[in-house]
Amino acid sequence: DIEGAIISIEPSTGLVRALIGGKDFKQNQFNRATQAFRSTGSTFKLLIYASALSNGYKPEDTFIDLPKCWEDYCPKNFNNKYLGKLSLSKAFTSSSNIVAVELLDQLGFENVINTANSLGVGKTLKLEEYLPLAVGAYGETLMNMTSAYAAIANRGFYKVPRAIEQIIGPNNKVIWDHDLEKKKQNQVLTKKVADTLNWMLEQTVSQGTGSAASLSTRPVAGKTGTSDGNRDLWFIGSLPQLTTGVWFGNDNNNETILNSGNAAWAWKKYIQKIEKDLKVMEFVKPNKK
């Protein structure tokens, strides 16, 4: 009885190219892609790392991934697996909860929340200043999380997601076109920061927690996310020209017996159906301008 949703957004335009809000629209018209505010799990960590890189942290900076408490808050890593001393990029690839909370603590809530807001996250349901924010304890829609990832694929340019491409009136006169919105595009991250994040997201798929989404035919940049009790299962992944988010869960918020690898696998199956229409492209590497 698990539910699900999927949305594909074109990073360069913000246009929604595909959207499914649930299993059966006839039975239930609730749109889980745009209306459901669900715990984001580790997909939120992208925003923590975006804030860190924007504030001068580097992928090679080292952290200690071992159990730690912040007063009475003692986060744990998945399966209680800890890697000790590791780089920032490795912490992201392995999805360390400890390092994510450490970064939030060092950066401060204002920095991280401002970064999230600039990427369209936490504007409807306000993000609060609690450390569990680092591990995705707060709710956001699949559409807004996917559009944040689309901005990373678009080298730091955020575009508000739109389902309408053009409005044509009498005599075929164009009343409105999405191209008119181009002037409103917002560069919220530098290209260097966005390119570094894309590289880290690629590592996450090729060697980390997102491996179920890897494609032999082209690079994939993405991240899994799981909330407590596997209640929310996420994968948001990008090809340079298309960012797609997948979510699974129960409407009543009951636990599931699946994991975020199932969301990554579903993402892969979906992309394999459409990739023939998408040119093979590489992400810009961080050392390039």
Tab-separated table of C-alpha atoms in Angstrom:
chain	number	residue	atom	x	y	z
A	1	ASP	CA	0.000	0.000	0.000
A	2	ILE	CA	2.999	2.295	-0.211
A	3	GLU	CA	2.554	5.601	-2.042
A	4	GLY	CA	4.987	7.442	-4.233
A	5	ALA	CA	5.692	10.520	-6.310
A	6	ILE	CA	8.113	11.622	-8.995
A	7	ILE	CA	8.984	14.928	-10.607
A	8	SER	CA	11.429	15.867	-13.369
A	9	ILE	CA	12.655	19.443	-13.686
A	10	GLU	CA	14.782	20.923	-16.453
A	11	PRO	CA	17.573	22.762	-14.575
A	12	SER	CA	18.248	25.319	-17.304
A	13	THR	CA	14.622	26.513	-17.458
A	14	GLY	CA	12.894	25.361	-14.256
A	15	LEU	CA	10.229	23.694	-16.404
A	16	VAL	CA	8.504	20.649	-14.927
A	17	ARG	CA	8.764	17.964	-17.604
A	18	ALA	CA	7.037	15.125	-15.748
A	19	LEU	CA	5.055	14.894	-12.529
A	20	ILE	CA	3.190	12.064	-10.835
A	21	GLY	CA	1.638	12.818	-7.466
A	22	GLY	CA	0.515	9.332	-6.477
A	23	LYS	CA	-0.498	5.856	-7.552
A	24	ASP	CA	-4.090	6.493	-8.593
A	25	PHE	CA	-5.545	9.948	-9.227
A	26	LYS	CA	-9.081	8.532	-9.474
A	27	GLN	CA	-8.878	7.198	-5.937
A	28	ASN	CA	-7.036	10.118	-4.347
A	29	GLN	CA	-6.302	13.544	-5.819
A	30	PHE	CA	-3.712	14.516	-3.182
A	31	ASN	CA	-0.513	15.465	-5.005
A	32	ARG	CA	2.442	14.037	-3.078
A	33	ALA	CA	4.965	15.804	-5.313
A	34	THR	CA	3.695	19.311	-4.577
A	35	GLN	CA	1.495	19.129	-1.459
A	36	ALA	CA	3.099	16.588	0.887
A	37	PHE	CA	5.611	18.022	3.355
A	38	ARG	CA	7.758	15.027	4.265
A	39	SER	CA	10.932	14.589	6.302
A	40	THR	CA	13.766	15.009	3.838
A	41	GLY	CA	16.313	12.738	5.522
A	42	SER	CA	19.810	12.943	4.097
A	43	THR	CA	18.714	14.792	0.950
A	44	PHE	CA	18.826	17.919	3.155
A	45	LYS	CA	22.564	17.431	3.702
A	46	LEU	CA	23.206	18.913	0.253
A	47	LEU	CA	22.145	22.280	1.679
A	48	ILE	CA	24.466	21.922	4.683
A	49	TYR	CA	27.410	21.196	2.387
A	50	ALA	CA	26.421	23.987	-0.006
A	51	SER	CA	26.574	26.378	2.936
A	52	ALA	CA	29.923	24.930	4.074
A	53	LEU	CA	31.572	25.284	0.654
A	54	SER	CA	30.149	28.804	0.300
A	55	ASN	CA	31.771	29.684	3.622
A	56	GLY	CA	35.260	28.554	2.664
A	57	TYR	CA	35.286	24.865	3.587
A	58	LYS	CA	37.067	22.608	1.089
A	59	PRO	CA	36.368	18.984	0.032
A	60	GLU	CA	39.716	17.897	1.490
A	61	ASP	CA	39.086	19.413	4.953
A	62	THR	CA	39.029	16.676	7.602
A	63	PHE	CA	36.447	15.817	10.241
A	64	ILE	CA	36.048	13.114	12.877
A	65	ASP	CA	33.191	10.718	12.229
A	66	LEU	CA	32.731	9.160	15.677
A	67	PRO	CA	29.802	9.164	18.138
A	68	LYS	CA	29.335	12.586	19.695
A	69	CYS	CA	26.692	14.433	21.699
A	70	TRP	CA	25.646	18.060	21.528
A	71	GLU	CA	24.260	18.450	25.065
A	72	ASP	CA	21.383	15.937	25.105
A	73	TYR	CA	21.283	15.412	21.313
A	74	CYS	CA	23.282	12.324	20.310
A	75	PRO	CA	22.815	11.529	16.588
A	76	LYS	CA	23.854	8.159	15.242
A	77	ASN	CA	25.044	7.108	11.810
A	78	PHE	CA	23.075	4.567	9.799
A	79	ASN	CA	23.796	1.034	11.055
A	80	ASN	CA	26.029	2.615	13.730
A	81	LYS	CA	28.868	2.740	11.202
A	82	TYR	CA	31.606	5.305	11.889
A	83	LEU	CA	34.687	6.022	9.777
A	84	GLY	CA	36.871	8.065	12.131
A	85	LYS	CA	38.982	10.764	10.451
A	86	LEU	CA	37.714	11.523	6.966
A	87	SER	CA	37.500	14.294	4.395
A	88	LEU	CA	34.496	16.532	3.856
A	89	SER	CA	33.833	14.870	0.489
A	90	LYS	CA	34.034	11.377	2.007
A	91	ALA	CA	31.681	12.429	4.799
A	92	PHE	CA	29.169	13.476	2.138
A	93	THR	CA	29.632	10.307	0.065
A	94	SER	CA	29.133	8.103	3.131
A	95	SER	CA	26.274	10.340	4.362
A	96	SER	CA	27.694	10.822	7.846
A	97	ASN	CA	25.098	12.194	10.250
A	98	ILE	CA	27.792	13.154	12.753
A	99	VAL	CA	29.666	15.374	10.289
A	100	ALA	CA	26.422	16.956	9.038
A	101	VAL	CA	25.492	18.013	12.579
A	102	GLU	CA	29.078	19.151	13.227
A	103	LEU	CA	28.926	21.356	10.125
A	104	LEU	CA	25.583	22.857	11.130
A	105	ASP	CA	26.979	23.576	14.589
A	106	GLN	CA	30.089	25.250	13.141
A	107	LEU	CA	28.289	27.206	10.413
A	108	GLY	CA	25.386	28.337	12.569
A	109	PHE	CA	21.684	28.070	11.820
A	110	GLU	CA	21.429	31.404	10.035
A	111	ASN	CA	23.999	30.440	7.387
A	112	VAL	CA	22.381	27.085	6.612
A	113	ILE	CA	18.788	28.330	6.692
A	114	ASN	CA	19.669	31.256	4.395
A	115	THR	CA	21.296	28.832	1.931
A	116	ALA	CA	18.252	26.562	2.038
A	117	ASN	CA	15.860	29.492	1.549
A	118	SER	CA	17.881	30.804	-1.408
A	119	LEU	CA	17.370	27.406	-3.055
A	120	GLY	CA	13.605	27.441	-2.415
A	121	VAL	CA	13.643	25.154	0.645
A	122	GLY	CA	12.039	26.044	3.979
A	123	LYS	CA	10.055	29.021	2.767
A	124	THR	CA	6.532	27.649	3.249
A	125	LEU	CA	7.206	25.470	6.275
A	126	LYS	CA	9.828	27.517	8.102
A	127	LEU	CA	13.055	25.791	9.145
A	128	GLU	CA	13.653	26.038	12.872
A	129	GLU	CA	16.918	26.302	14.760
A	130	TYR	CA	17.336	22.758	16.040
A	131	LEU	CA	20.326	20.504	15.373
A	132	PRO	CA	18.213	17.627	13.906
A	133	LEU	CA	17.712	19.974	10.938
A	134	ALA	CA	21.109	18.686	9.737
A	135	VAL	CA	19.739	15.192	9.163
A	136	GLY	CA	16.504	16.255	7.501
A	137	ALA	CA	14.129	16.235	10.450
A	138	TYR	CA	11.934	18.918	8.905
A	139	GLY	CA	9.410	18.618	6.112
A	140	GLU	CA	9.582	19.845	2.513
A	141	THR	CA	7.886	18.920	-0.746
A	142	LEU	CA	9.465	16.716	-3.376
A	143	MET	CA	9.085	19.554	-5.895
A	144	ASN	CA	10.988	22.076	-3.772
A	145	MET	CA	13.776	19.652	-2.869
A	146	THR	CA	14.137	18.607	-6.515
A	147	SER	CA	14.283	22.221	-7.696
A	148	ALA	CA	17.087	22.867	-5.160
A	149	TYR	CA	19.066	19.976	-6.659
A	150	ALA	CA	18.239	21.309	-10.144
A	151	ALA	CA	19.910	24.588	-9.183
A	152	ILE	CA	23.098	22.677	-8.340
A	153	ALA	CA	22.951	20.939	-11.753
A	154	ASN	CA	22.429	24.408	-13.269
A	155	ARG	CA	25.754	25.542	-11.773
A	156	GLY	CA	24.224	27.569	-8.965
A	157	PHE	CA	21.388	29.265	-10.850
A	158	TYR	CA	18.051	28.686	-9.095
A	159	LYS	CA	14.829	28.794	-11.083
A	160	VAL	CA	11.349	28.596	-9.627
A	161	PRO	CA	9.763	25.352	-10.908
A	162	ARG	CA	6.993	25.983	-13.436
A	163	ALA	CA	4.595	23.624	-15.131
A	164	ILE	CA	3.494	26.102	-17.814
A	165	GLU	CA	5.756	26.678	-20.801
A	166	GLN	CA	3.653	29.128	-22.767
A	167	ILE	CA	0.201	30.765	-22.825
A	168	ILE	CA	-1.246	31.547	-26.243
A	169	GLY	CA	-4.306	33.757	-26.689
A	170	PRO	CA	-6.520	34.725	-29.643
A	171	ASN	CA	-4.862	34.848	-33.049
A	172	ASN	CA	-1.985	32.746	-31.692
A	173	LYS	CA	-0.635	35.734	-29.800
A	174	VAL	CA	1.839	34.703	-27.103
A	175	ILE	CA	0.531	36.172	-23.839
A	176	TRP	CA	3.241	34.680	-21.613
A	177	ASP	CA	6.341	32.592	-22.190
A	178	HIS	CA	8.657	31.026	-19.630
A	179	ASP	CA	11.579	32.644	-21.464
A	180	LEU	CA	10.309	35.983	-20.136
A	181	GLU	CA	11.294	34.759	-16.688
A	182	LYS	CA	14.953	34.316	-17.633
A	183	LYS	CA	15.819	37.711	-16.206
A	184	LYS	CA	14.590	36.494	-12.820
A	185	GLN	CA	17.058	33.635	-12.585
A	186	ASN	CA	19.045	33.831	-9.409
A	187	GLN	CA	22.675	32.819	-9.029
A	188	VAL	CA	22.524	31.708	-5.402
A	189	LEU	CA	25.772	29.688	-5.385
A	190	THR	CA	28.991	30.343	-7.234
A	191	LYS	CA	29.746	28.088	-10.174
A	192	LYS	CA	32.758	26.736	-8.304
A	193	VAL	CA	30.636	25.706	-5.296
A	194	ALA	CA	27.927	24.172	-7.505
A	195	ASP	CA	30.488	22.286	-9.607
A	196	THR	CA	32.117	20.917	-6.450
A	197	LEU	CA	28.725	19.782	-5.145
A	198	ASN	CA	27.957	18.068	-8.458
A	199	TRP	CA	31.307	16.266	-8.234
A	200	MET	CA	30.484	15.152	-4.684
A	201	LEU	CA	27.017	14.014	-5.785
A	202	GLU	CA	28.628	12.019	-8.606
A	203	GLN	CA	30.911	10.338	-6.049
A	204	THR	CA	27.868	9.487	-3.935
A	205	VAL	CA	26.325	7.597	-6.854
A	206	SER	CA	29.506	5.967	-8.165
A	207	GLN	CA	30.942	4.893	-4.783
A	208	GLY	CA	28.510	5.776	-2.021
A	209	THR	CA	24.938	5.507	-0.793
A	210	GLY	CA	23.343	6.262	-4.182
A	211	SER	CA	24.941	3.366	-6.066
A	212	ALA	CA	21.564	1.817	-7.003
A	213	ALA	CA	21.048	4.769	-9.375
A	214	SER	CA	24.355	4.480	-11.238
A	215	LEU	CA	24.241	4.217	-15.026
A	216	SER	CA	26.983	2.685	-17.154
A	217	THR	CA	26.046	5.008	-20.009
A	218	ARG	CA	26.508	8.440	-18.397
A	219	PRO	CA	27.374	10.329	-15.200
A	220	VAL	CA	24.723	10.677	-12.499
A	221	ALA	CA	24.845	13.130	-9.589
A	222	GLY	CA	22.459	12.284	-6.776
A	223	LYS	CA	21.674	11.647	-3.128
A	224	THR	CA	19.476	9.266	-1.160
A	225	GLY	CA	17.496	10.204	1.919
A	226	THR	CA	15.713	8.190	4.599
A	227	SER	CA	13.708	9.399	7.589
A	228	ASP	CA	13.308	7.532	10.890
A	229	GLY	CA	11.705	4.117	10.531
A	230	ASN	CA	12.116	4.279	6.744
A	231	ARG	CA	8.951	6.392	6.681
A	232	ASP	CA	10.283	8.518	3.815
A	233	LEU	CA	12.479	7.127	1.059
A	234	TRP	CA	14.082	9.630	-1.297
A	235	PHE	CA	16.406	9.783	-4.222
A	236	ILE	CA	17.066	13.002	-6.102
A	237	GLY	CA	19.391	12.648	-9.056
A	238	SER	CA	20.556	14.760	-11.958
A	239	LEU	CA	21.829	14.380	-15.447
A	240	PRO	CA	23.166	17.793	-16.533
A	241	GLN	CA	19.939	18.508	-18.425
A	242	LEU	CA	17.333	16.860	-16.138
A	243	THR	CA	16.872	16.591	-12.378
A	244	THR	CA	14.418	13.982	-11.093
A	245	GLY	CA	13.206	13.369	-7.562
A	246	VAL	CA	11.570	10.160	-6.351
A	247	TRP	CA	9.775	9.706	-3.027
A	248	PHE	CA	8.120	6.663	-1.455
A	249	GLY	CA	6.209	6.476	1.830
A	250	ASN	CA	2.832	5.990	3.507
A	251	ASP	CA	0.245	8.746	3.688
A	252	ASN	CA	-0.343	7.912	7.365
A	253	ASN	CA	3.418	8.162	8.035
A	254	ASN	CA	3.704	4.513	9.072
A	255	GLU	CA	7.071	2.834	8.759
A	256	THR	CA	7.942	0.995	5.529
A	257	ILE	CA	9.947	-2.178	4.972
A	258	LEU	CA	11.851	-0.603	2.062
A	259	ASN	CA	14.919	1.659	2.004
A	260	SER	CA	16.162	4.618	-0.017
A	261	GLY	CA	17.938	2.224	-2.382
A	262	ASN	CA	14.462	1.348	-3.680
A	263	ALA	CA	13.917	5.007	-4.574
A	264	ALA	CA	17.316	5.124	-6.305
A	265	TRP	CA	16.476	1.956	-8.238
A	266	ALA	CA	13.102	3.400	-9.337
A	267	TRP	CA	14.905	6.575	-10.460
A	268	LYS	CA	17.274	4.468	-12.553
A	269	LYS	CA	14.429	2.483	-14.178
A	270	TYR	CA	12.662	5.732	-15.053
A	271	ILE	CA	15.774	7.334	-16.573
A	272	GLN	CA	16.533	4.197	-18.604
A	273	LYS	CA	13.143	4.630	-20.316
A	274	ILE	CA	13.877	8.201	-21.400
A	275	GLU	CA	17.666	8.506	-21.695
A	276	LYS	CA	17.633	7.820	-25.435
A	277	ASP	CA	16.115	11.312	-25.776
A	278	LEU	CA	18.870	12.936	-23.726
A	279	LYS	CA	22.342	13.636	-25.066
A	280	VAL	CA	25.168	12.179	-22.964
A	281	MET	CA	26.741	15.118	-21.151
A	282	GLU	CA	29.348	15.554	-18.433
A	283	PHE	CA	29.098	17.830	-15.417
A	284	VAL	CA	31.630	20.664	-15.371
A	285	LYS	CA	34.529	19.626	-13.174
A	286	PRO	CA	35.318	21.874	-10.177
A	287	ASN	CA	38.798	22.813	-11.407
A	288	LYS	CA	37.385	24.368	-14.564
A	289	LYS	CA	36.102	27.920	-14.785
